[in-house]
Short mmCIF file of C-alpha atoms in Angstrom, two decimals:
data_model
loop_
_atom_site.label_atom_id
_atom_site.label_comp_id
_atom_site.label_asym_id
_atom_site.label_seq_id
_atom_site.Cartn_x
_atom_site.Cartn_y
_atom_site.Cartn_z
CA MET R 28 -28.07 15.42 -1.79
CA SER R 29 -24.20 14.95 -0.67
CA ARG R 30 -23.33 18.81 0.35
CA VAL R 31 -19.45 17.75 -0.74
CA ALA R 32 -17.93 20.22 -2.23
CA GLU R 33 -20.54 22.29 -2.14
CA GLY R 34 -18.55 26.07 -3.17
CA VAL R 35 -16.87 23.81 -6.64
CA SER R 36 -18.95 24.57 -10.14
CA PRO R 37 -20.37 22.23 -11.93
CA LEU R 38 -18.44 23.26 -14.75
CA GLU R 39 -14.80 22.36 -12.40
CA LEU R 40 -15.89 19.36 -10.62
CA ALA R 41 -13.94 17.79 -12.31
CA ASP R 42 -10.81 19.40 -11.87
CA TYR R 43 -11.50 19.47 -8.66
CA GLN R 44 -11.55 15.77 -8.38
CA LYS R 45 -8.84 15.58 -10.31
CA ALA R 46 -7.35 17.36 -7.81
CA VAL R 47 -8.61 15.52 -4.81
CA ARG R 48 -6.71 11.86 -6.46
CA LEU R 49 -3.73 13.65 -6.44
CA VAL R 50 -3.54 14.27 -3.49
CA LEU R 51 -5.29 10.97 -1.50
CA ARG R 52 -2.98 9.39 -4.57
CA HIS R 53 0.18 11.23 -2.70
CA PRO R 54 0.08 12.64 0.41
CA LEU R 55 2.78 14.98 -0.10
CA VAL R 56 3.65 17.68 -3.00
CA THR R 57 6.41 19.93 -3.87
CA PRO R 58 7.55 21.80 -6.83
CA GLY R 59 8.93 19.19 -8.03
CA TYR R 60 6.66 15.90 -6.51
CA PRO R 61 5.04 14.31 -8.20
CA ASP R 62 5.31 16.60 -11.32
CA LYS R 63 5.44 19.99 -11.29
CA THR R 64 1.88 21.00 -12.12
CA ALA R 65 1.28 19.52 -8.91
CA LEU R 66 1.20 21.69 -6.61
CA ALA R 67 -0.74 24.67 -8.11
CA THR R 68 -3.05 22.02 -8.58
CA VAL R 69 -4.08 21.47 -4.75
CA ARG R 70 -2.90 25.25 -3.46
CA ARG R 71 -5.58 26.11 -6.49
CA TRP R 72 -7.91 24.18 -4.50
CA ALA R 73 -6.67 23.92 -1.07
CA GLY R 74 -9.43 26.08 0.80
CA GLN R 75 -12.01 23.38 -0.61
CA LEU R 76 -10.19 20.57 -0.15
CA ARG R 77 -9.66 21.41 4.09
CA THR R 78 -12.90 21.21 4.46
CA ASP R 79 -14.58 18.29 2.68
CA LEU R 80 -11.27 15.79 3.27
CA MET R 81 -11.96 16.05 7.11
CA GLU R 82 -15.53 15.96 6.70
CA VAL R 83 -15.55 12.81 4.50
CA LEU R 84 -12.53 11.44 5.89
CA GLY R 85 -11.36 13.24 9.21
CA TYR R 86 -7.56 13.86 6.84
CA ARG R 87 -6.52 16.87 7.39
CA LEU R 88 -4.05 18.77 4.98
CA VAL R 89 -1.38 21.60 5.71
CA THR R 90 -0.01 23.40 2.87
CA THR R 91 2.99 25.94 2.98
CA ALA R 92 4.19 28.10 0.37
CA ASP R 93 6.33 25.27 -1.08
CA THR R 94 4.49 22.29 0.50
CA ALA R 95 0.60 20.14 1.09
CA ARG R 96 0.35 17.81 2.93
CA LEU R 97 -2.02 15.39 3.70
CA GLN R 98 -2.63 13.90 7.73
CA ARG R 99 -3.97 10.89 7.08
CA ALA R 100 -5.59 8.77 9.89
CA GLN R 101 -5.10 5.12 10.19
CA ASP R 102 -7.60 2.60 11.59
CA GLY R 103 -5.34 -0.04 10.23
CA LEU R 104 -1.43 -1.50 9.49
CA ASP R 105 -1.00 -1.46 6.30
CA ALA R 106 1.80 -3.30 4.49
CA THR R 107 1.12 -2.90 0.90
CA ARG R 108 1.90 0.85 0.41
CA PRO R 109 5.81 0.52 1.31
CA ALA R 110 8.05 3.22 0.21
CA LEU R 111 10.19 1.87 -3.08
CA THR R 112 14.65 2.19 -4.18
CA ARG R 113 15.24 3.16 -6.87
CA ALA R 114 15.10 0.09 -8.88
CA GLY R 115 10.66 0.26 -7.96
CA ARG R 116 11.27 -2.70 -4.43
CA PRO R 117 10.10 -2.10 -1.67
CA PHE R 118 11.83 -0.71 1.20
CA ASP R 119 12.85 -2.99 4.06
CA ARG R 120 14.28 -3.02 7.78
CA ARG R 121 17.18 -1.63 6.80
CA ARG R 122 16.49 1.17 4.75
CA TYR R 123 13.57 2.38 6.34
CA ALA R 124 16.12 2.60 9.15
CA TYR R 125 18.98 4.66 7.98
CA LEU R 126 15.40 7.10 6.06
CA VAL R 127 14.32 7.54 9.35
CA LEU R 128 18.81 8.33 10.72
CA THR R 129 19.11 10.23 7.92
CA LEU R 130 16.05 12.45 8.87
CA ALA R 131 17.97 12.71 12.24
CA ALA R 132 21.14 13.67 10.98
CA LEU R 133 19.96 16.55 8.03
CA GLY R 134 18.17 18.01 10.99
CA ARG R 135 22.03 18.85 12.78
CA HIS R 136 23.23 20.11 9.49
CA GLY R 137 23.39 23.70 7.55
CA ALA R 138 21.85 24.12 3.76
CA GLN R 139 24.26 21.62 2.12
CA VAL R 140 25.82 18.40 2.92
CA ALA R 141 27.32 16.52 0.97
CA LEU R 142 27.28 13.02 1.37
CA GLY R 143 29.67 11.04 2.62
CA GLU R 144 29.67 13.66 4.77
CA LEU R 145 25.93 12.44 5.80
CA ALA R 146 26.98 8.83 5.65
CA ASP R 147 29.32 8.87 8.24
CA ALA R 148 26.17 10.92 10.95
CA VAL R 149 24.18 7.91 9.26
CA ALA R 150 26.89 5.52 11.21
CA ALA R 151 27.25 7.34 14.07
CA ASP R 152 24.39 6.52 15.00
CA ALA R 153 23.73 3.01 13.40
CA VAL R 154 25.83 1.99 15.23
CA ARG R 155 24.77 2.58 18.48
CA ILE R 156 21.09 0.46 17.41
CA ASP R 157 21.59 -3.32 17.85
CA GLY R 158 21.93 -5.47 14.34
CA LEU R 159 22.04 -1.75 11.91
CA GLY R 160 25.53 -0.31 12.06
CA LEU R 161 26.12 1.66 8.15
CA ASP R 162 29.88 0.32 6.87
CA THR R 163 30.36 2.46 3.80
CA ALA R 164 33.63 -0.22 3.04
CA ARG R 165 30.30 -2.32 1.73
CA LYS R 166 29.13 -2.23 -1.45
CA PRO R 167 25.30 -3.00 0.02
CA ASP R 168 25.23 -0.25 3.17
CA ARG R 169 26.25 2.01 0.44
CA ASP R 170 23.14 1.06 -2.12
CA ALA R 171 20.64 0.50 0.85
CA PHE R 172 21.67 4.69 2.04
CA VAL R 173 21.74 5.96 -1.26
CA ASP R 174 18.13 4.56 -1.39
CA ALA R 175 16.85 6.37 1.52
CA VAL R 176 18.95 9.90 -0.25
CA THR R 177 17.70 9.38 -3.47
CA TRP R 178 13.52 8.97 -1.70
CA LEU R 179 14.16 11.88 -0.30
CA THR R 180 16.06 13.89 -3.18
CA GLU R 181 12.55 12.51 -5.67
CA ARG R 182 10.27 13.92 -3.25
CA GLY R 183 12.36 17.55 -2.81
CA ALA R 184 14.08 17.35 0.07
CA LEU R 185 17.22 17.35 -0.77
CA THR R 186 18.40 19.47 -4.19
CA LEU R 187 21.61 17.18 -6.34
CA ALA R 188 23.86 20.51 -6.24
CA ASP R 189 27.30 18.00 -7.97
CA GLY R 190 28.29 15.13 -8.37
CA SER R 191 26.40 11.36 -8.06
CA ALA R 192 25.12 9.68 -5.61
CA THR R 193 24.92 6.73 -8.18
CA ALA R 194 29.39 7.48 -8.44
CA TRP R 195 29.52 7.55 -4.24
CA ALA R 196 28.13 3.97 -4.29
CA GLY R 197 30.12 2.79 -6.31
CA ASP R 198 33.70 4.06 -5.09
CA PRO R 199 32.85 6.40 -2.33
CA GLU R 200 37.07 7.23 -2.19
CA ARG R 201 36.98 8.19 -5.75
CA ALA R 202 33.65 10.44 -5.91
CA GLU R 203 30.71 12.48 -4.46
CA ALA R 204 27.78 13.86 -3.86
CA LEU R 205 26.49 17.56 -2.25
CA TYR R 206 22.82 18.46 -1.20
CA ASP R 207 21.11 21.45 -0.67
CA ILE R 208 18.50 20.29 2.09
CA ASP R 209 14.93 21.67 1.86
CA ARG R 210 13.78 23.10 5.42
CA GLU R 211 10.81 23.10 4.93
CA ILE R 212 10.45 19.46 2.83
CA LEU R 213 12.19 17.61 5.15
CA THR R 214 9.56 19.30 8.09
CA ALA R 215 6.97 17.75 5.88
CA VAL R 216 8.23 14.71 5.31
CA HIS R 217 8.50 13.68 8.74
CA HIS R 218 5.46 15.59 10.85
CA PRO R 219 4.32 12.72 13.01
CA THR R 220 1.55 13.12 15.56
CA ARG R 221 2.64 11.17 18.35
CA VAL R 222 5.65 11.17 20.53
CA LEU R 223 7.17 7.46 19.46
CA GLN R 224 9.41 7.90 23.63
CA HIS R 225 6.89 7.12 24.46
CA LEU R 226 4.26 4.61 22.51
CA ALA R 227 4.33 0.78 24.15
CA SER R 228 3.11 -0.35 20.89
CA VAL R 229 2.66 0.31 17.34
CA THR R 230 -1.24 0.00 17.99
CA ALA R 231 -1.03 3.92 20.14
CA LEU R 232 -0.65 5.53 16.76
CA LEU R 233 -4.27 4.72 14.90
CA ASP R 234 -5.42 6.32 17.47
CA SER R 235 -5.49 9.20 14.58
CA ALA R 236 -9.09 11.07 15.23
CA GLY R 237 -7.34 12.04 18.87
CA ALA R 238 -4.33 12.39 16.96
CA LEU R 239 -5.87 15.42 14.75
CA GLY R 240 -7.38 17.54 17.46
CA MET R 241 -11.23 15.27 16.01
CA SER R 242 -14.11 14.88 18.93
CA ALA R 243 -14.68 11.97 20.74
CA GLY R 244 -17.53 13.16 22.55
CA ARG R 245 -20.73 10.66 21.73
CA ALA R 246 -22.22 13.11 19.68
CA ALA R 247 -19.49 12.94 17.20
CA GLN R 248 -19.41 8.79 17.12
CA ARG R 249 -21.47 8.69 14.66
CA ARG R 250 -20.15 10.89 12.20
CA ASP R 251 -16.47 9.46 13.10
CA GLN R 252 -17.85 6.15 11.91
CA ALA R 253 -18.80 7.11 8.90
CA ARG R 254 -16.04 8.65 8.08
CA ARG R 255 -13.93 5.35 8.91
CA ALA R 256 -16.69 3.87 7.04
CA ARG R 257 -15.93 5.85 4.16
CA ARG R 258 -11.84 5.74 4.92
CA LEU R 259 -12.19 1.40 4.95
CA VAL R 260 -13.58 1.99 1.91
CA LEU R 261 -11.26 4.40 -0.54
CA GLU R 262 -8.42 2.66 1.44
CA ASN R 263 -8.74 -0.77 0.57
CA PRO R 264 -9.66 -2.43 -2.81
CA VAL R 265 -12.86 -3.57 -1.16
CA ALA R 266 -14.57 -2.94 2.10
CA TYR R 267 -16.54 -7.30 2.66
CA TYR R 268 -19.18 -7.11 5.26
CA ALA R 269 -18.89 -9.49 7.28
CA ASP R 270 -15.13 -7.91 8.03
CA ALA R 271 -16.36 -5.10 9.87
CA ASP R 272 -18.09 -4.24 12.64
CA THR R 273 -21.20 -4.06 13.61
CA GLU R 274 -21.00 0.04 14.58
CA LEU R 275 -19.51 0.28 9.97
CA LEU R 276 -22.42 -2.14 9.05
CA GLY R 277 -25.23 0.82 8.96
CA GLN R 278 -22.44 3.36 7.65
CA LEU R 279 -21.92 1.00 5.16
CA ARG R 280 -24.72 0.73 3.86
CA ALA R 281 -25.84 4.05 3.59
CA PRO R 282 -26.06 6.33 1.05
CA ALA R 283 -24.91 8.94 2.31
CA LEU R 284 -21.74 6.79 1.85
CA THR R 285 -21.94 6.12 -2.24
CA GLU R 286 -23.31 9.57 -3.13
CA ASP R 287 -20.33 10.96 -0.71
CA LEU R 288 -17.54 9.18 -2.12
CA GLU R 289 -18.75 9.91 -5.54
CA ARG R 290 -18.67 13.12 -5.42
CA LEU R 291 -15.88 13.66 -4.02
CA THR R 292 -13.12 11.19 -6.24
CA GLY R 293 -15.42 11.13 -9.53
CA LEU R 294 -14.91 7.76 -8.94
CA THR R 295 -18.07 4.61 -8.80
CA VAL R 296 -19.55 2.82 -6.10
CA GLU R 297 -20.02 -0.77 -6.37
CA ARG R 298 -21.96 -2.54 -3.74
CA ARG R 299 -22.87 -6.12 -3.85
CA ALA R 300 -24.16 -8.77 -1.54
CA GLU R 301 -21.30 -9.07 -0.38
CA GLY R 302 -20.29 -5.78 0.27
CA VAL R 303 -18.32 -2.14 -1.55
CA ALA R 304 -16.34 -1.70 -3.52
CA LEU R 305 -14.74 2.67 -4.74
CA ILE R 306 -13.89 0.86 -8.91
CA ASP R 307 -10.19 3.21 -9.86
CA THR R 308 -10.94 2.34 -14.33
CA SER R 309 -8.33 4.81 -14.52
CA GLY R 310 -5.96 3.60 -12.39
CA ARG R 311 -4.64 7.78 -10.88
CA LEU R 312 -5.67 6.68 -7.43
CA SER R 313 -4.63 3.21 -6.69
CA ASP R 314 -1.39 2.35 -5.61
CA ILE R 315 -1.35 -0.83 -7.01
CA ARG R 316 -2.74 -1.84 -10.63
CA PHE R 317 -4.66 -5.00 -10.76
CA PRO R 318 -4.16 -6.95 -13.59
CA GLY R 319 -1.26 -5.40 -14.62
CA GLY R 320 2.11 -6.83 -15.68
CA GLY R 321 4.72 -8.31 -15.33
CA THR R 322 5.92 -11.68 -14.23
CA VAL R 323 3.94 -11.88 -11.11
CA ALA R 324 0.88 -9.73 -12.00
CA GLN R 325 0.30 -12.52 -14.72
CA ALA R 326 1.13 -15.19 -12.61
CA ALA R 327 -1.17 -14.12 -9.56
CA LEU R 328 -3.77 -13.39 -12.15
CA LEU R 329 -3.44 -16.85 -13.62
CA LEU R 330 -3.47 -18.35 -10.74
CA ALA R 331 -6.15 -15.95 -9.71
CA ALA R 332 -8.79 -17.93 -12.06
CA ARG R 333 -7.85 -21.52 -11.24
CA ILE R 334 -8.88 -21.21 -7.60
CA SER R 335 -11.95 -19.54 -8.93
CA ALA R 336 -12.99 -22.61 -10.54
CA ALA R 337 -12.25 -24.68 -8.36
CA VAL R 338 -13.61 -22.58 -6.36
CA GLN R 339 -17.26 -23.69 -8.35
CA ARG R 340 -16.47 -27.44 -7.68
CA PHE R 341 -19.12 -29.92 -5.80
CA GLY R 342 -19.32 -33.03 -4.26
CA ARG R 343 -16.49 -34.58 -2.95
CA HIS R 344 -13.47 -32.18 -5.16
CA ALA R 345 -14.94 -28.58 -3.44
CA PRO R 346 -12.51 -26.77 -1.18
CA GLU R 347 -13.49 -26.94 1.83
CA LEU R 348 -15.00 -24.16 4.44
CA LEU R 349 -13.03 -22.44 7.07
CA PRO R 350 -13.35 -19.21 8.51
CA ALA R 351 -11.33 -15.72 7.64
CA PRO R 352 -8.62 -14.72 10.24
CA THR R 353 -11.54 -11.68 11.76
CA ALA R 354 -9.86 -7.45 11.25
CA ALA R 355 -9.13 -7.66 15.02
CA GLU R 356 -7.18 -10.73 14.45
CA ARG R 357 -4.66 -9.26 11.68
CA LEU R 358 -4.58 -6.07 13.70
CA ALA R 359 -2.65 -7.84 16.39
CA ALA R 360 -0.85 -10.63 14.59
CA ARG R 361 0.87 -7.52 13.35
CA ALA R 362 0.77 -5.49 16.18
CA ARG R 363 2.71 -8.55 17.83
CA ARG R 364 5.43 -8.06 14.25
CA ILE R 365 6.37 -5.21 14.70
CA ASP R 366 5.98 -4.89 19.13
CA GLY R 367 8.56 -7.73 19.05
CA ALA R 368 11.83 -5.10 17.31
CA LEU R 369 9.90 -2.22 19.63
CA PRO R 370 13.54 -1.15 21.51
CA THR R 371 11.61 -0.33 25.08
CA ARG R 372 14.87 0.98 26.74
CA SER R 373 13.69 4.18 24.55
CA VAL R 374 9.99 4.45 25.94
CA ILE R 375 9.74 6.41 28.04
CA ALA R 376 7.56 4.93 30.23
CA GLU R 377 5.92 7.93 32.84
CA PHE R 378 3.90 8.79 29.84
CA ALA R 379 3.31 5.33 28.01
CA ALA R 380 0.25 3.51 26.55
CA PRO R 381 -0.88 1.77 29.38
CA ASP R 382 -0.95 -2.30 28.53
CA GLU R 383 -4.74 -2.72 29.03
CA ALA R 384 -5.55 -0.13 26.45
CA THR R 385 -4.70 -2.16 24.08
CA VAL R 386 -6.44 -5.42 24.87
CA GLU R 387 -8.98 -3.70 25.40
CA THR R 388 -9.26 -2.21 21.84
CA TYR R 389 -8.38 -5.65 20.56
CA GLY R 390 -10.99 -6.88 22.31
CA ALA R 391 -13.60 -4.40 21.12
CA HIS R 392 -13.07 -5.69 17.48
CA GLN R 393 -12.97 -9.06 18.00
CA THR R 394 -16.93 -9.02 19.28
CA TYR R 395 -18.89 -8.47 16.32
CA GLU R 396 -17.92 -11.59 14.66
CA THR R 397 -20.87 -12.84 17.35
CA HIS R 398 -23.17 -10.18 18.02
CA ASP R 399 -25.11 -7.80 16.19
CA GLU R 400 -26.10 -4.42 17.86
CA ALA R 401 -29.26 -6.52 19.44
CA GLY R 402 -26.37 -9.17 21.19
CA GLU R 403 -28.15 -11.75 18.90
CA GLU R 404 -24.54 -14.01 17.19
CA ARG R 405 -24.41 -13.02 14.37
CA GLU R 406 -23.59 -15.78 11.65
CA GLU R 407 -20.25 -16.78 10.82
CA THR R 408 -19.15 -16.32 7.29
CA ARG R 409 -16.78 -19.59 5.56
CA TYR R 410 -14.33 -18.90 2.72
CA PRO R 411 -13.23 -22.11 0.60
CA PHE R 412 -9.53 -22.95 1.33
CA VAL R 413 -7.03 -24.04 -0.82
CA THR R 414 -4.34 -25.66 0.70
CA ASP R 415 -0.32 -24.94 -0.64
CA SER R 416 0.02 -28.21 -2.14
CA TRP R 417 -2.32 -27.72 -4.43
CA LEU R 418 -1.32 -24.46 -5.05
CA ARG R 419 2.87 -25.29 -5.69
CA GLY R 420 1.05 -27.98 -8.20
CA ARG R 421 -1.41 -24.44 -9.90
CA LEU R 422 1.86 -22.43 -10.35
CA LYS R 423 3.91 -24.81 -11.61
CA GLU R 424 0.73 -25.82 -14.43
CA ILE R 425 0.66 -21.94 -15.36
CA THR R 426 5.34 -21.34 -15.44
CA GLY R 427 5.19 -24.95 -17.84
CA GLU R 428 2.28 -23.13 -20.01
CA TYR R 429 3.55 -19.53 -19.68
CA GLY R 430 7.13 -20.02 -18.04
CA ALA R 431 8.73 -18.79 -21.76
CA GLY R 432 7.22 -15.39 -20.55
CA PHE R 433 8.35 -15.46 -16.96
CA ALA R 434 11.41 -13.58 -16.14
CA ALA R 435 13.69 -15.28 -15.38
CA ASP R 436 15.06 -15.18 -11.71
CA LEU R 437 11.51 -16.18 -11.00
CA ARG R 438 10.73 -18.92 -13.36
CA GLY R 439 14.38 -20.95 -11.84
CA ASP R 440 12.69 -19.22 -8.55
CA PRO R 441 8.73 -20.52 -7.70
CA ASN R 442 8.02 -20.90 -4.14
CA ARG R 443 9.34 -16.82 -4.35
CA LEU R 444 7.63 -15.82 -7.57
CA LEU R 445 4.28 -18.07 -5.13
CA ASP R 446 5.18 -16.49 -2.60
CA GLN R 447 4.58 -12.91 -4.16
CA ALA R 448 1.48 -13.91 -6.66
CA LEU R 449 0.28 -14.77 -2.83
CA ASP R 450 0.58 -11.58 -1.38
CA LEU R 451 -0.42 -9.92 -4.63
CA LEU R 452 -3.45 -11.19 -3.83
CA ALA R 453 -3.74 -10.54 -0.82
CA ALA R 454 -3.60 -7.09 -1.14
CA MET R 455 -6.17 -7.23 -4.04
CA SER R 456 -8.59 -8.61 -1.31
CA LEU R 457 -8.80 -11.34 -3.12
CA ILE R 458 -7.65 -13.89 -1.73
CA ALA R 459 -6.58 -13.89 2.70
CA ARG R 460 -3.56 -15.44 3.40
CA VAL R 461 -3.88 -18.07 6.60
CA ASP R 462 -1.37 -21.30 8.20
CA GLY R 463 -0.87 -24.22 5.16
CA GLY R 464 -2.86 -22.72 2.20
CA ALA R 465 -4.76 -20.10 1.36
CA LEU R 466 -8.76 -18.42 1.26
CA ALA R 467 -11.16 -17.84 -1.83
CA LEU R 468 -12.09 -14.32 -0.93
CA PRO R 469 -15.75 -12.99 -2.95
CA LEU R 470 -13.86 -10.41 -5.14
CA LEU R 471 -12.39 -13.26 -6.12
CA ALA R 472 -15.29 -13.85 -8.99
CA ARG R 473 -14.29 -11.63 -10.99
CA TYR R 474 -11.39 -13.64 -12.52
CA ARG R 475 -13.24 -16.36 -13.46
CA GLY R 476 -13.76 -15.95 -16.83
CA VAL R 477 -10.23 -15.22 -17.60
CA THR R 478 -8.06 -16.81 -20.41
CA ALA R 479 -4.70 -16.21 -21.01
CA GLN R 480 -3.38 -15.90 -25.36
CA VAL R 481 -0.01 -16.80 -26.07
CA LYS R 482 1.43 -14.27 -28.81
CA THR R 483 3.80 -15.17 -30.99
CA ARG R 484 6.25 -13.32 -32.36
CA THR R 485 7.84 -14.46 -35.35
CA VAL R 486 11.06 -12.58 -36.52
CA THR R 487 12.22 -11.61 -40.22
CA ARG R 488 15.98 -12.19 -40.52
CA PRO R 489 17.94 -10.97 -43.67
CA PRO R 490 18.21 -14.85 -45.50
CA ALA R 491 21.96 -16.19 -45.41
CA GLN R 492 20.90 -17.16 -49.75
CA PRO R 493 18.99 -16.22 -51.71
CA PRO R 494 15.16 -16.80 -50.64
CA ALA R 495 14.25 -20.05 -52.90
CA GLN R 496 17.40 -21.87 -50.55
CA ALA R 497 16.49 -20.51 -47.29
CA ALA R 498 16.07 -22.68 -44.35
CA PRO R 499 12.46 -21.40 -42.16
CA PHE R 500 13.43 -20.73 -39.03
CA ALA R 501 10.91 -22.51 -37.31
CA ASP R 502 11.83 -22.19 -33.45
CA ASP R 503 12.46 -18.56 -33.54
CA THR R 504 9.59 -17.45 -31.80
CA THR R 505 8.77 -15.17 -28.24
CA LYS R 506 5.87 -17.13 -26.19
CA ASP R 507 4.45 -13.38 -23.88
CA PRO R 508 0.90 -14.60 -21.94
CA THR R 509 -1.58 -11.75 -22.48
CA PRO R 510 -4.19 -12.97 -20.13
#
């Protein structure tokens, strides 16, 4: 019997689970973000939330008068949850840099700051960073800076008191914007669990158990493994058994995992032969909806159906079977890319973690692929492989059939559309991107029977002549692919 939400009555359980999903979906809650009712909802259940989120997931909830901040324990590097611009596009490196420099500059200002003054302060810091800089005479730099400021404004760290940031971005000589600064929210936005100058690798950020003050003794190892398993299911579209190390396999298969997650979130845990998934049919917890609207999502779904159909082929037409990169290999590859940009001259060497610690972390994860708890070899899992050229061919077919309903810029750039569609499928754990193509993962079979229907919308126009003489509008139709 799960002990989650012990202090919540059956009549209030749905409201409590709503608060859980809210704080998991939005780790920072303020009086205006994500909406005006969210903070009151979280504060009502703050005590029970602190207990359950720590016990079940190892997450710490910190509340103040105007904020609720969820400090997550990070087990891996996740590239699927970026900050978004005003246009809904992921932040690039420049925008992330401006955001961090803006936070630092705001710490040196009083209760208010003008946007132009803030830009000058950020520019003074940015010029000291190789390859960055902030030139307010350049429109792209101003737009990137305003995106960072807007991100803080949406969360209430800054409040527009006068003027317009958009107008300033258009012409800083003729427009200005004035902001009130909320110190409490600023502190909640940037609440690191590490002194960054002490880190020699991004992987040092993943030692979340120590960062949150959790016990690292042997008696607590099993409890922490159970938390890791729950986090793996909660934070990912699916937790594949083949991708889990031996320490987590037993926890992933344990009935307690299902009971705890279902009672905590109000969602359903689905178990299959290949793994475990937490099903969010409402979309209120998920950060990515799939299937979804838009050109990329529609192209990805149609491409998924074609990959899945190819997987069913037999004989010489069947796709080649290859092993997928392990979790440790993916972590190592991402860490290398990030560490390659690490400004090592700012690292305080005497406090930095030694390189050996990073090697041991990778090695510990690499062992699970070939040995089980008894030291015996585990069978290597292989997945159907489709090549880049095959994928380009299938996308060409999709565009030819449904392209009239796609966005013009993506329809005219098939390589970019394919790249974004594959990224979406990979983010949903439907495929694994590898050199030369992609591997079809088991969850992809869910979309094996997908079909698309072309909707035709006829536009009726007032006749220019009497109806008896009016010509038919045979070409006046719009195609919209609806999977």
